[in-house]
Amino acid sequence: MSVNIILLGPPGAGKGTQAARLVEARGMVQLSTGDMLREAQASGTEMGKIVADVMAKGQLVTDEIVIGLIREKLAQGGSGFIFDGFPRTLAQADALAALMEETGQSIHAAVELQVNDEILVDRIVGRAEQARAAGQPVRADDNAESLKTRLMAYYKQTSPLIGYYHAKGLLRGVDGLADIDAVAGQIAAILD
Ligand code: ADP
């Protein structure tokens, strides 16, 4: 039976990298609200216009919008989901629990990628420099100013989810400072 997991951790912790690994290795389905919002922004929809400014500043988009995006994806069916960047607030976590119940599914684990702030700044600034060097677009929120806001949003709004999932018996911590393969190995051990 395929399992559904949540990847938790601050911006730059490596959620997207590990999600991509899981898609490749296990055929899981990545549900990244960040990617969905960037798609909405790129397609120029009304919602895209509303969220663009909020995202560039590093603030969180409203719960209503992101819950709506996730609800749509789950309504399409399937399982083996990796929730990447969602939930980010307690309200989103409660909404996800309700959606899972409605669709007869459950969350196997909430995997916390544990890192420290210094590494996050290096990784995000590095990601922007790499994109620039490769002539690729740099994310509007990958700058020092937005990063400060994103980190604060993480500590204030998202980190309470660590206690929430701990209380549900679902929290599993992994060392996000280890190299990519080692982190992937730790996550594989949680899934198997
Ligand atoms: P990162 O984790 O590297 O900061 P993401 O791609 O996950 O990047 O998210 C980028 C931005 O998209 C966030 O800073 C926020 O503005 C918005 N966003 C993504 N997911 C959510 C969510 N679940 N709730 C609210 N806002 C979100």
Coordinates of C-alpha atoms and ligand atoms in Angstrom, one line a residue:
M1 CA 0.0 0.0 0.0
S2 CA 1.4 3.4 -0.8
V3 CA 2.0 5.8 2.0
N4 CA 1.5 9.6 2.3
I5 CA 4.1 11.7 4.0
I6 CA 4.6 15.3 5.0
L7 CA 8.0 17.0 4.7
L8 CA 8.5 19.7 7.3
G9 CA 11.3 22.2 7.7
P10 CA 12.3 25.8 7.1
P11 CA 12.9 27.2 3.6
G12 CA 16.1 25.7 2.2
A13 CA 16.0 22.6 4.4
G14 CA 15.9 20.4 1.3
K15 CA 12.2 19.5 1.1
G16 CA 12.0 19.9 -2.7
T17 CA 15.3 18.0 -3.2
Q18 CA 14.1 15.1 -1.2
A19 CA 10.6 15.1 -2.7
A20 CA 12.2 14.9 -6.2
R21 CA 14.2 11.9 -5.0
L22 CA 11.1 10.1 -3.7
V23 CA 9.2 10.8 -7.0
E24 CA 12.1 9.3 -8.9
A25 CA 12.8 6.3 -6.6
R26 CA 9.3 5.4 -5.6
G27 CA 6.9 7.0 -8.0
M28 CA 5.4 9.0 -5.2
V29 CA 3.4 12.2 -6.1
Q30 CA 4.8 15.5 -5.0
L31 CA 2.3 18.1 -3.9
S32 CA 4.2 21.3 -3.5
T33 CA 2.0 24.3 -2.7
G34 CA 5.0 26.6 -3.5
D35 CA 5.1 25.1 -7.0
M36 CA 1.3 25.3 -7.4
L37 CA 1.4 29.0 -6.4
R38 CA 4.2 29.8 -8.8
E39 CA 2.3 28.1 -11.6
A40 CA -0.8 30.1 -10.8
Q41 CA 1.4 33.2 -10.8
A42 CA 3.0 32.3 -14.2
S43 CA -0.4 31.6 -15.8
G44 CA -1.6 35.1 -14.8
T45 CA -4.8 34.0 -13.2
E46 CA -6.6 36.3 -10.8
M47 CA -5.4 34.1 -7.9
G48 CA -1.9 34.2 -9.3
K49 CA -1.9 38.0 -9.3
I50 CA -3.1 38.1 -5.7
V51 CA -0.4 35.7 -4.4
A52 CA 2.6 37.1 -6.4
D53 CA 3.2 40.0 -4.1
V54 CA 2.6 38.0 -0.9
M55 CA 5.1 35.4 -2.0
A56 CA 7.8 37.9 -3.1
K57 CA 7.7 39.4 0.4
G58 CA 8.1 36.0 1.9
Q59 CA 4.8 36.0 3.7
L60 CA 2.3 33.2 3.8
V61 CA -0.6 33.1 1.3
T62 CA -4.0 32.6 3.0
D63 CA -5.0 29.2 4.3
E64 CA -8.1 29.4 2.2
I65 CA -6.1 29.5 -1.1
V66 CA -3.6 26.8 -0.3
I67 CA -6.2 24.5 1.2
G68 CA -8.3 25.0 -2.0
L69 CA -5.3 24.0 -4.1
I70 CA -4.6 20.8 -2.1
R71 CA -8.3 19.9 -2.1
E72 CA -8.4 20.1 -5.9
K73 CA -5.4 17.8 -6.2
L74 CA -6.7 15.2 -3.7
A75 CA -10.1 15.2 -5.5
Q76 CA -8.3 13.9 -8.6
G77 CA -7.5 10.7 -6.6
G78 CA -4.3 8.8 -6.1
S79 CA -2.1 8.2 -3.2
G80 CA 1.6 8.0 -2.3
F81 CA 1.6 11.8 -1.8
I82 CA 4.5 13.8 -0.5
F83 CA 3.2 17.0 1.0
D84 CA 6.0 19.5 0.4
G85 CA 5.5 23.0 1.9
F86 CA 2.0 22.1 3.1
P87 CA 0.7 22.3 5.8
R88 CA 2.4 25.5 7.0
T89 CA -0.1 26.5 9.7
L90 CA -2.2 24.7 12.3
A91 CA -5.4 25.5 10.4
Q92 CA -3.8 23.9 7.3
A93 CA -2.8 20.8 9.3
D94 CA -6.4 20.4 10.6
A95 CA -7.7 20.9 7.1
L96 CA -5.4 18.2 5.8
A97 CA -6.4 15.8 8.5
A98 CA -10.1 16.3 7.5
L99 CA -9.3 15.9 3.8
M100 CA -7.4 12.7 4.4
E101 CA -10.3 11.3 6.4
E102 CA -12.8 12.3 3.7
T103 CA -10.7 10.4 1.1
G104 CA -10.2 7.4 3.3
Q105 CA -6.4 8.0 3.5
S106 CA -3.9 8.7 6.3
I107 CA -0.6 10.3 6.9
H108 CA 2.2 7.8 7.6
A109 CA 4.7 10.3 9.0
A110 CA 5.6 14.0 9.2
V111 CA 9.3 14.1 8.5
E112 CA 11.1 17.1 10.0
L113 CA 14.3 18.1 8.1
Q114 CA 16.5 19.5 10.9
V115 CA 18.9 22.2 9.9
N116 CA 20.3 25.4 11.3
D117 CA 19.8 29.0 10.1
E118 CA 23.3 29.6 8.8
I119 CA 23.1 26.8 6.4
L120 CA 19.7 28.0 5.1
V121 CA 21.1 31.4 4.2
D122 CA 24.0 29.8 2.4
R123 CA 21.8 27.4 0.5
I124 CA 19.3 29.9 -0.6
V125 CA 21.8 32.5 -1.6
G126 CA 23.7 29.7 -3.4
R127 CA 20.5 28.6 -5.2
A128 CA 19.9 32.2 -6.5
E129 CA 23.6 32.5 -7.6
Q130 CA 23.4 29.1 -9.4
A131 CA 20.2 30.1 -11.3
R132 CA 21.8 33.4 -12.2
A133 CA 24.9 31.7 -13.5
A134 CA 22.9 29.3 -15.6
G135 CA 20.8 32.1 -17.0
Q136 CA 17.7 30.7 -15.3
P137 CA 15.1 32.9 -13.6
V138 CA 15.8 33.6 -9.9
R139 CA 12.9 33.2 -7.5
A140 CA 11.6 36.6 -6.5
D141 CA 11.7 35.5 -2.8
D142 CA 15.3 34.1 -2.9
N143 CA 16.9 37.3 -1.5
A144 CA 18.2 38.2 2.0
E145 CA 15.2 40.4 2.8
S146 CA 12.5 37.9 1.9
L147 CA 14.4 35.1 3.5
K148 CA 14.3 36.9 6.9
T149 CA 10.5 37.1 6.6
R150 CA 10.2 33.5 5.4
L151 CA 12.3 32.3 8.4
M152 CA 10.2 34.3 10.8
A153 CA 7.0 32.9 9.2
Y154 CA 8.4 29.4 9.6
Y155 CA 9.2 29.9 13.3
K156 CA 6.0 31.7 14.2
Q157 CA 3.4 29.9 12.0
T158 CA 4.9 26.5 10.9
S159 CA 7.1 25.3 13.7
P160 CA 4.1 24.7 16.0
L161 CA 3.3 21.8 13.6
I162 CA 6.3 19.9 15.1
G163 CA 4.5 19.7 18.4
Y164 CA 1.2 19.0 16.6
Y165 CA 2.6 15.9 14.7
H166 CA 4.6 14.8 17.7
A167 CA 1.3 14.7 19.7
K168 CA -0.2 12.6 16.9
G169 CA 2.7 10.2 17.1
L170 CA 3.7 11.0 13.5
L171 CA 6.8 13.1 13.9
R172 CA 10.1 11.7 12.6
G173 CA 13.2 13.8 12.7
V174 CA 16.1 13.5 10.2
D175 CA 19.4 15.3 10.0
G176 CA 19.0 17.8 7.2
L177 CA 22.7 18.7 7.5
A178 CA 23.8 15.3 6.2
D179 CA 24.5 14.9 2.5
I180 CA 21.6 14.5 0.1
D181 CA 22.0 10.7 -0.2
A182 CA 22.3 10.2 3.6
V183 CA 19.1 12.3 4.1
A184 CA 17.3 10.2 1.4
G185 CA 18.5 7.1 3.3
Q186 CA 17.0 8.3 6.5
I187 CA 13.7 9.1 4.9
A188 CA 13.7 5.6 3.1
A189 CA 14.1 4.0 6.5
I190 CA 11.0 5.8 7.8
L191 CA 9.0 4.7 4.8
D192 CA 10.0 1.1 4.8
Ligands
ADP1 P1 10.4 27.7 0.5 O1 10.0 26.6 1.5 O2 11.7 27.4 -0.1 O3 10.3 29.0 1.2 P2 8.0 27.2 -1.2 O4 8.2 27.1 -2.6 O5 7.5 26.1 -0.4 O6 9.4 27.8 -0.7 O7 7.0 28.5 -0.9 C1 7.3 29.7 -1.4 C2 6.2 30.7 -0.9 O8 4.9 30.3 -1.3 C3 6.1 30.9 0.6 O9 7.0 31.8 1.1 C4 4.6 31.4 0.7 O10 4.5 32.7 0.3 C5 3.9 30.6 -0.4 N1 3.4 29.3 0.2 C6 3.8 28.0 -0.2 N2 3.1 27.1 0.5 C7 2.3 27.7 1.3 C8 1.3 27.3 2.3 N3 1.1 26.0 2.6 N4 0.7 28.3 3.0 C9 0.9 29.6 2.8 N5 1.7 30.1 1.9 C10 2.5 29.1 1.1

